[in-house]
Short mmCIF file of C-alpha atoms in Angstrom, two decimals:
data_model
loop_
_atom_site.label_atom_id
_atom_site.label_comp_id
_atom_site.label_asym_id
_atom_site.label_seq_id
_atom_site.Cartn_x
_atom_site.Cartn_y
_atom_site.Cartn_z
CA UNK A 180 0.04 -0.11 -0.17
CA UNK A 181 1.21 3.61 -0.78
CA UNK A 182 0.00 7.06 0.36
CA UNK A 183 -2.36 8.75 -1.82
CA UNK A 184 -0.53 10.35 -4.95
CA UNK A 185 -0.90 13.89 -3.86
CA UNK A 186 0.57 12.99 -0.50
CA UNK A 187 3.59 11.28 -1.99
CA UNK A 188 4.17 13.86 -4.55
CA UNK A 189 4.68 16.22 -1.98
CA UNK A 190 6.87 14.01 0.39
CA UNK A 191 8.82 13.95 -2.75
CA UNK A 192 9.23 17.45 -3.02
CA UNK A 193 9.97 18.09 0.36
CA UNK A 194 12.94 15.33 0.16
CA UNK A 195 14.35 17.55 -2.02
CA UNK A 196 15.41 20.07 0.19
CA UNK A 197 18.64 20.06 2.16
CA UNK A 198 18.45 18.18 5.37
CA UNK A 199 15.00 16.63 5.22
CA UNK A 200 14.90 12.86 4.86
CA UNK A 201 12.02 10.37 3.88
CA UNK A 202 10.55 10.83 7.82
CA UNK A 203 10.84 14.45 8.08
CA UNK A 204 9.26 15.10 4.50
CA UNK A 205 6.52 12.53 5.78
CA UNK A 206 5.84 14.48 8.74
CA UNK A 207 5.79 17.79 6.82
CA UNK A 208 3.43 16.50 4.30
CA UNK A 209 0.91 15.27 6.36
CA UNK A 210 1.21 18.58 8.80
CA UNK A 211 0.57 20.46 5.50
CA UNK A 212 -2.68 18.34 5.01
CA UNK A 213 -3.83 19.83 8.28
CA UNK A 214 -2.64 23.69 7.88
CA UNK A 215 -5.05 26.26 6.85
CA UNK A 216 -5.74 26.56 3.10
CA UNK A 217 -4.92 29.96 3.05
CA UNK A 218 -0.99 29.23 4.47
CA UNK A 219 -0.93 26.59 1.95
CA UNK A 220 -1.90 28.23 -0.76
CA UNK A 221 0.62 31.71 0.15
CA UNK A 222 3.25 28.78 0.68
CA UNK A 223 2.63 27.59 -2.99
CA UNK A 224 2.72 31.23 -4.45
CA UNK A 225 5.85 32.27 -2.85
CA UNK A 226 7.43 29.09 -4.29
CA UNK A 227 6.67 30.23 -7.63
CA UNK A 228 7.44 33.60 -6.88
CA UNK A 229 10.70 33.56 -5.44
CA UNK A 230 11.63 31.73 -8.88
CA UNK A 231 10.07 34.20 -11.25
CA UNK A 232 10.24 37.63 -9.69
CA UNK A 233 14.18 37.31 -8.53
CA UNK A 234 17.14 37.52 -10.59
CA UNK A 235 20.75 38.22 -10.25
CA UNK A 236 21.82 41.89 -10.14
CA UNK A 237 23.80 42.25 -13.39
CA UNK A 238 26.68 44.14 -11.80
CA UNK A 239 27.25 42.29 -8.40
CA UNK A 240 25.53 39.21 -8.73
CA UNK A 241 23.14 39.67 -5.68
CA UNK A 242 19.35 38.69 -5.80
CA UNK A 243 17.06 40.99 -6.58
CA UNK A 244 14.02 41.91 -7.79
CA UNK A 245 15.30 45.07 -9.71
CA UNK A 246 18.09 45.60 -12.14
CA UNK A 247 20.98 46.85 -11.06
CA UNK A 248 20.15 45.80 -7.45
CA UNK A 249 19.20 48.71 -4.37
CA UNK A 250 22.86 48.38 -3.39
CA UNK A 251 24.84 48.99 -6.87
CA UNK A 252 22.23 52.06 -8.07
CA UNK A 253 22.45 53.59 -4.59
CA UNK A 254 24.12 56.85 -5.10
CA UNK A 255 25.20 57.14 -1.49
CA UNK A 256 27.13 54.22 -1.44
CA UNK A 257 31.29 54.44 -1.68
CA UNK A 258 32.17 53.09 -5.32
CA UNK A 259 35.79 52.66 -4.55
CA UNK A 260 35.37 49.71 -2.27
CA UNK A 261 34.03 46.09 -3.33
CA UNK A 262 33.42 43.52 -0.58
CA UNK A 263 33.44 40.18 -2.12
CA UNK A 264 31.16 37.42 -0.39
CA UNK A 265 30.13 33.98 -0.93
CA UNK A 266 25.96 34.18 -0.53
CA UNK A 267 23.26 36.26 -0.73
CA UNK A 268 22.89 35.81 3.16
CA UNK A 269 26.22 37.17 3.62
CA UNK A 270 25.59 40.93 1.72
CA UNK A 271 22.53 40.79 4.64
CA UNK A 272 25.09 39.89 7.67
CA UNK A 273 26.96 42.94 6.52
CA UNK A 274 24.41 45.34 6.15
CA UNK A 275 23.20 44.59 9.19
CA UNK A 276 26.32 44.91 10.64
CA UNK A 277 25.25 48.61 9.46
CA UNK A 278 29.23 50.15 8.96
CA UNK A 279 30.23 48.98 5.27
CA UNK A 280 29.05 51.66 2.75
CA UNK A 281 30.81 50.15 -0.55
CA UNK A 282 29.39 47.57 -2.84
CA UNK A 283 29.34 43.96 -2.96
CA UNK A 284 30.28 41.41 -5.46
CA UNK A 285 28.56 37.79 -4.58
CA UNK A 286 30.18 34.83 -5.83
CA UNK A 287 27.35 32.49 -5.39
CA UNK A 288 29.75 29.64 -4.14
CA UNK A 289 33.25 28.92 -3.46
CA UNK A 290 36.11 27.01 -5.63
CA UNK A 291 35.75 23.62 -4.66
CA UNK A 292 37.52 21.04 -7.07
CA UNK A 293 36.13 18.16 -5.29
CA UNK A 294 32.18 19.22 -6.21
CA UNK A 295 33.27 20.17 -9.59
CA UNK A 296 33.38 23.97 -8.89
CA UNK A 297 35.95 25.70 -10.96
CA UNK A 298 36.57 29.20 -11.93
CA UNK A 299 33.55 29.03 -14.60
CA UNK A 300 31.09 27.88 -12.16
CA UNK A 301 31.25 30.92 -9.66
CA UNK A 302 30.56 34.24 -10.20
CA UNK A 303 34.23 35.43 -10.57
CA UNK A 304 34.62 36.55 -13.99
CA UNK A 305 32.14 39.42 -13.96
CA UNK A 306 34.16 40.25 -10.95
CA UNK A 307 37.53 41.00 -13.33
CA UNK A 308 35.17 42.70 -15.86
CA UNK A 309 33.72 44.90 -13.37
CA UNK A 310 36.97 46.07 -12.02
CA UNK A 311 38.23 46.43 -16.04
CA UNK A 312 35.15 48.60 -16.71
CA UNK A 313 35.26 50.73 -13.05
CA UNK A 314 38.59 52.14 -13.00
CA UNK A 315 37.72 53.83 -9.69
CA UNK A 316 38.05 51.05 -7.60
CA UNK A 317 40.78 50.96 -4.86
CA UNK A 318 39.99 48.26 -2.52
CA UNK A 319 38.62 44.76 -2.81
CA UNK A 320 37.67 43.07 0.76
CA UNK A 321 37.60 39.41 0.14
CA UNK A 322 34.98 38.29 3.02
CA UNK A 323 35.05 34.81 2.37
CA UNK A 324 34.16 31.70 4.88
CA UNK A 325 37.33 31.01 6.98
CA UNK A 326 37.36 27.27 5.44
CA UNK A 327 39.77 25.55 3.26
CA UNK A 328 37.63 26.32 0.26
CA UNK A 329 36.94 30.13 1.31
CA UNK A 330 40.96 30.57 1.68
CA UNK A 331 41.93 28.99 -1.52
CA UNK A 332 39.18 30.73 -3.30
CA UNK A 333 40.46 34.09 -1.86
CA UNK A 334 44.07 33.38 -3.20
CA UNK A 335 42.75 32.59 -6.48
CA UNK A 336 41.07 35.84 -6.81
CA UNK A 337 43.91 37.69 -4.87
CA UNK A 338 46.30 36.51 -7.63
CA UNK A 339 43.79 37.23 -10.54
CA UNK A 340 43.13 41.13 -9.07
CA UNK A 341 46.41 42.36 -7.51
CA UNK A 342 48.64 42.47 -10.63
CA UNK A 343 45.86 45.44 -11.46
CA UNK A 344 47.58 47.45 -8.82
CA UNK A 345 43.95 46.67 -6.65
CA UNK A 346 44.74 46.63 -2.63
CA UNK A 347 43.20 43.18 -1.74
CA UNK A 348 42.47 42.55 1.83
CA UNK A 349 40.67 40.00 3.86
CA UNK A 350 38.96 40.17 7.27
CA UNK A 351 40.72 39.43 10.29
CA UNK A 352 40.97 36.04 11.72
CA UNK A 353 41.18 35.78 15.55
CA UNK A 354 39.27 34.67 18.45
CA UNK A 355 35.12 35.29 18.16
CA UNK A 356 34.04 37.78 20.69
CA UNK A 357 32.65 36.27 23.54
CA UNK A 358 34.22 33.15 22.74
CA UNK A 359 36.90 30.70 25.03
CA UNK A 360 40.41 30.34 24.40
CA UNK A 361 40.48 26.73 25.84
CA UNK A 362 37.59 25.71 23.03
CA UNK A 363 39.24 27.69 20.08
CA UNK A 364 41.17 25.61 17.79
CA UNK A 365 45.01 26.07 17.27
CA UNK A 366 44.82 27.36 13.57
CA UNK A 367 42.43 30.03 15.07
CA UNK A 368 44.71 30.80 18.04
CA UNK A 369 47.88 31.10 15.77
CA UNK A 370 45.75 33.35 13.49
CA UNK A 371 45.11 35.40 16.72
CA UNK A 372 48.67 35.60 17.91
CA UNK A 373 49.76 36.72 14.45
CA UNK A 374 47.39 39.56 14.10
CA UNK A 375 47.42 40.78 17.83
CA UNK A 376 47.18 44.28 18.30
CA UNK A 377 48.50 47.14 20.87
CA UNK A 378 46.06 48.24 23.28
CA UNK B 235 17.97 46.45 5.18
CA UNK B 236 15.57 43.52 4.20
CA UNK B 237 15.43 40.41 2.08
CA UNK B 238 13.80 41.22 -1.28
CA UNK B 239 10.07 40.54 -0.86
CA UNK B 240 9.67 36.91 -2.60
CA UNK B 241 12.24 35.82 -0.59
CA UNK B 242 10.92 36.98 2.87
CA UNK B 243 7.56 35.97 1.75
CA UNK B 244 8.90 32.34 1.20
CA UNK B 245 11.06 32.49 4.49
CA UNK B 246 7.81 33.24 6.53
CA UNK B 247 6.30 30.14 4.57
CA UNK B 248 8.88 27.74 5.58
CA UNK B 249 8.80 29.25 8.97
CA UNK B 250 5.16 27.91 9.32
CA UNK B 251 6.53 24.04 9.24
CA UNK B 252 7.13 22.43 12.68
CA UNK B 253 10.45 22.32 13.78
CA UNK B 254 11.98 25.50 10.88
CA UNK B 255 13.24 28.52 12.83
CA UNK B 256 14.56 31.72 11.11
CA UNK B 257 17.52 30.71 10.40
CA UNK B 258 16.85 27.23 8.89
CA UNK B 259 13.76 28.88 6.89
CA UNK B 260 16.17 31.29 5.21
CA UNK B 261 18.70 28.34 4.55
CA UNK B 262 15.59 26.50 2.77
CA UNK B 263 14.36 29.65 0.99
CA UNK B 264 17.93 30.78 -0.74
CA UNK B 265 18.31 26.80 -1.72
CA UNK B 266 14.99 27.03 -3.39
CA UNK B 267 16.18 30.08 -5.17
CA UNK B 268 18.87 27.79 -6.70
CA UNK B 269 16.86 24.69 -7.30
CA UNK B 270 16.00 23.67 -11.13
CA UNK B 271 12.99 25.28 -11.85
CA UNK B 272 11.08 22.29 -12.72
CA UNK B 273 11.31 20.74 -9.21
CA UNK B 274 10.37 24.30 -7.46
CA UNK B 275 6.91 24.24 -9.97
CA UNK B 276 6.51 20.64 -9.06
CA UNK B 277 6.58 21.78 -5.20
CA UNK B 278 4.42 24.68 -5.97
CA UNK B 279 2.04 22.27 -7.72
CA UNK B 280 1.86 19.54 -4.79
CA UNK B 281 1.59 22.06 -2.09
CA UNK B 282 -1.90 23.14 -3.50
CA UNK B 283 -3.17 19.55 -5.00
CA UNK B 284 -2.38 18.05 -1.42
CA UNK B 285 -5.07 20.52 -0.18
CA UNK B 286 -7.43 20.33 -3.36
CA UNK B 287 -7.70 16.63 -4.00
CA UNK B 288 -7.38 14.89 -0.49
CA UNK B 289 -10.17 14.33 2.01
CA UNK B 290 -11.49 12.68 4.67
CA UNK B 291 -13.09 9.23 3.95
CA UNK B 292 -16.37 9.69 5.22
CA UNK B 293 -16.37 6.23 6.78
CA UNK B 294 -12.89 5.85 8.32
CA UNK B 295 -11.63 9.38 8.34
CA UNK B 296 -8.33 8.36 6.57
CA UNK B 297 -7.13 10.93 3.97
CA UNK B 298 -7.96 9.77 0.40
CA UNK B 299 -8.67 10.66 -3.09
CA UNK B 300 -11.92 8.77 -3.54
CA UNK B 301 -14.49 8.38 -1.00
CA UNK B 302 -15.03 6.09 0.77
CA UNK B 303 -11.08 5.19 0.69
CA UNK B 304 -9.66 2.28 -0.81
CA UNK B 305 -9.66 0.17 2.85
CA UNK B 306 -13.18 0.75 3.49
CA UNK B 307 -14.63 -0.17 -0.42
CA UNK B 308 -12.59 -2.96 -0.49
CA UNK B 309 -14.82 -5.96 -0.35
CA UNK B 310 -12.04 -8.56 0.94
CA UNK B 311 -11.02 -6.62 3.83
CA UNK B 312 -12.46 -8.17 7.04
CA UNK B 313 -15.32 -5.84 8.08
CA UNK B 314 -15.86 -7.31 11.81
CA UNK B 315 -12.58 -5.91 13.13
CA UNK B 316 -12.07 -1.82 13.45
CA UNK B 317 -8.23 -0.46 14.26
CA UNK B 318 -8.76 3.04 15.76
CA UNK B 319 -5.10 4.81 15.07
CA UNK B 320 -4.02 8.34 15.79
CA UNK B 321 -3.00 9.34 12.29
CA UNK B 322 -3.18 8.50 8.69
CA UNK B 323 0.87 7.36 9.07
CA UNK B 324 -0.34 5.00 11.55
CA UNK B 325 -2.71 3.28 8.85
CA UNK B 326 0.18 2.81 6.79
CA UNK B 327 2.54 1.67 9.36
CA UNK B 328 0.21 -1.55 9.77
CA UNK B 329 -0.44 -1.69 6.00
CA UNK B 330 3.29 -2.31 5.59
CA UNK B 331 3.07 -4.76 8.60
CA UNK B 332 0.73 -6.70 6.34
CA UNK B 333 -0.81 -9.23 8.81
CA UNK B 334 -3.85 -7.05 9.70
CA UNK B 335 -6.83 -7.49 7.09
CA UNK B 336 -9.77 -5.44 9.22
CA UNK B 337 -10.68 -1.91 8.47
CA UNK B 338 -9.47 1.14 10.64
CA UNK B 339 -11.05 4.45 12.09
CA UNK B 340 -8.39 7.51 12.01
CA UNK B 341 -8.80 9.97 14.78
CA UNK B 342 -6.87 12.62 14.01
CA UNK B 343 -5.34 13.30 17.08
CA UNK B 344 -5.68 12.25 20.65
CA UNK B 345 -7.82 13.80 23.78
CA UNK B 346 -5.60 16.37 25.39
CA UNK B 347 -7.05 18.81 27.45
CA UNK B 348 -3.91 21.04 27.81
CA UNK B 349 -4.23 21.54 23.87
CA UNK B 350 -7.71 22.13 23.95
CA UNK B 351 -8.63 18.46 22.38
CA UNK B 352 -11.59 17.27 23.60
CA UNK B 353 -13.99 14.70 22.16
CA UNK B 354 -15.48 16.78 19.65
CA UNK B 355 -12.12 18.06 18.28
CA UNK B 356 -11.10 14.64 17.42
CA UNK B 357 -12.54 12.03 15.06
CA UNK B 358 -14.69 9.67 17.83
CA UNK B 359 -18.39 10.54 17.31
CA UNK B 360 -18.34 9.12 13.87
CA UNK B 361 -16.90 6.00 15.51
CA UNK B 362 -19.57 5.55 17.29
CA UNK B 363 -21.92 6.32 14.75
CA UNK B 364 -20.19 4.17 12.40
CA UNK B 365 -20.68 1.25 15.27
CA UNK B 366 -24.20 1.76 15.46
CA UNK B 367 -24.91 1.31 11.95
CA UNK B 368 -22.91 -1.43 11.23
CA UNK B 369 -23.80 -4.13 13.91
CA UNK B 370 -21.14 -6.93 12.26
CA UNK B 371 -18.57 -5.52 14.04
CA UNK B 372 -17.10 -7.49 16.93
CA UNK B 373 -13.48 -6.36 17.96
CA UNK B 374 -12.66 -2.72 18.37
CA UNK B 375 -8.81 -2.58 18.74
CA UNK B 376 -7.41 0.41 20.18
CA UNK B 377 -4.16 1.07 18.66
CA UNK B 378 -3.08 4.41 20.07
CA UNK B 379 -0.09 5.72 20.70
CA UNK B 380 1.99 4.52 24.56
CA UNK B 381 1.70 8.16 25.43
CA UNK B 382 -0.39 9.81 28.65
CA UNK B 383 -2.75 10.98 26.08
CA UNK B 384 -3.14 8.18 24.05
CA UNK B 385 -3.53 5.77 27.27
CA UNK B 386 -6.20 8.33 28.37
CA UNK B 387 -7.79 8.63 24.89
CA UNK B 388 -8.21 4.62 24.87
CA UNK B 389 -9.53 4.38 28.26
CA UNK B 390 -12.26 7.39 26.70
CA UNK B 391 -13.03 5.00 23.74
CA UNK B 392 -13.50 1.65 25.53
CA UNK B 393 -15.97 3.27 28.09
CA UNK B 394 -18.19 4.65 25.08
CA UNK B 395 -18.07 1.46 23.16
CA UNK B 396 -17.68 -1.81 25.60
CA UNK B 397 -21.53 -0.94 27.00
CA UNK B 398 -22.77 -2.04 23.36
CA UNK B 399 -21.18 -5.31 23.94
CA UNK B 400 -18.17 -5.15 21.43
CA UNK B 401 -14.98 -6.86 22.50
CA UNK B 402 -12.33 -3.91 22.88
CA UNK B 403 -8.57 -4.48 22.91
CA UNK B 404 -5.25 -2.69 22.75
CA UNK B 405 -2.24 -3.53 21.48
CA UNK B 406 0.53 -5.29 23.94
CA UNK B 407 2.92 -3.05 25.62
CA UNK B 408 6.43 -4.26 26.25
CA UNK B 409 10.22 -4.26 25.19
CA UNK B 410 10.91 -3.47 21.81
CA UNK B 411 12.11 -6.31 19.58
CA UNK B 412 16.08 -5.63 19.21
CA UNK B 413 16.11 -3.20 22.47
CA UNK B 414 18.04 -3.75 26.02
CA UNK B 415 16.55 -4.35 28.96
CA UNK B 416 19.11 -2.32 30.45
CA UNK B 417 17.79 1.15 28.85
CA UNK B 418 13.89 0.46 29.34
CA UNK B 419 11.81 2.56 31.41
CA UNK B 420 10.68 1.06 34.41
CA UNK B 421 7.05 1.37 33.07
CA UNK B 422 7.86 -0.64 30.26
CA UNK B 423 9.19 -3.10 32.22
CA UNK B 424 6.25 -3.05 34.49
CA UNK B 425 3.57 -4.13 31.70
CA UNK B 426 6.39 -6.52 30.03
CA UNK B 427 6.36 -8.32 33.30
CA UNK B 428 2.85 -7.84 33.75
CA UNK B 429 2.06 -9.29 30.15
CA UNK B 430 5.02 -12.15 30.22
CA UNK B 431 3.86 -14.93 27.67
CA UNK B 432 4.96 -19.00 28.32
CA UNK B 433 7.39 -20.50 26.06
#
């Protein structure tokens, strides 16, 4: 015996989401069945609209409804600095921080040969084109995750850009604020010591 | 700064699912953005169809596309036994077991005064009506979960049905097959001793 087709279909769809196996998908499908009609309708609409209405900004690659995105088209933003990030979520994190007033460039991933992600698969080429067109860029901040893939992507981009005489920086590595030395790994400690500052 | 409206809308929808908070919802929304168009379209369709095409069987309460459901309308099923379960998923579990050939009755919940779930909120009334109409029912098996709510719902239904002279049984309680005595709780052990069988 099998679940009725509409339930089976919905279980399959939930299973395509990351971290959701068959048991969770089944639970979510039956939960959906008991949700108010309006909520399920909204959910269904949200799914189609996210694909129809959102696009990548042709300048920075961030997801946006209008093109160029609100940051690229904002005349008050400092055009001389571009912060390179992995994901649209990272843009949001820096915008919430509120101190940064430059532009962004979203790679949509990092170099990861194991996963078949080379320079062509992520949004690097458009960064180079952008730097060639916009000759007022003075600094590129590589704000990539502190993972092996993030580090090697940063090195790769740095080598491409530096010959053009643009300053390339990366985020400081060290202890997270509020964290314990006891629990920090040795690479983090090494970076924290190397980058020590006077007080 | 906020996420573009279509993303924010989808995050809200994901957050209505059980066990999904804002961080996970955000991760799922961005993941959805990168999914193939076809998969997202299927997902959206599955959501609307699960609400449009599925209904409760007017006899047993199980979710079904046709009414009565395939089990209630199957002439080879034994009509003299009704197994009362909490959820449609439980019907599936017993059907996968394959030994049971009687009918079902799905309560869609258990009595839980703390959550405002009284006898009117779950599918009990239709069970009583069903037993009054169908005078050939000889046994009602209360296959409810071994939780305080499941147990008290079983007691409640048992008291309603027994006066009609119908045999009421419940599932055996004891050690799960493959489990360790060491890790069993004392109520389970007590039930296992009380229900010991000769070998």
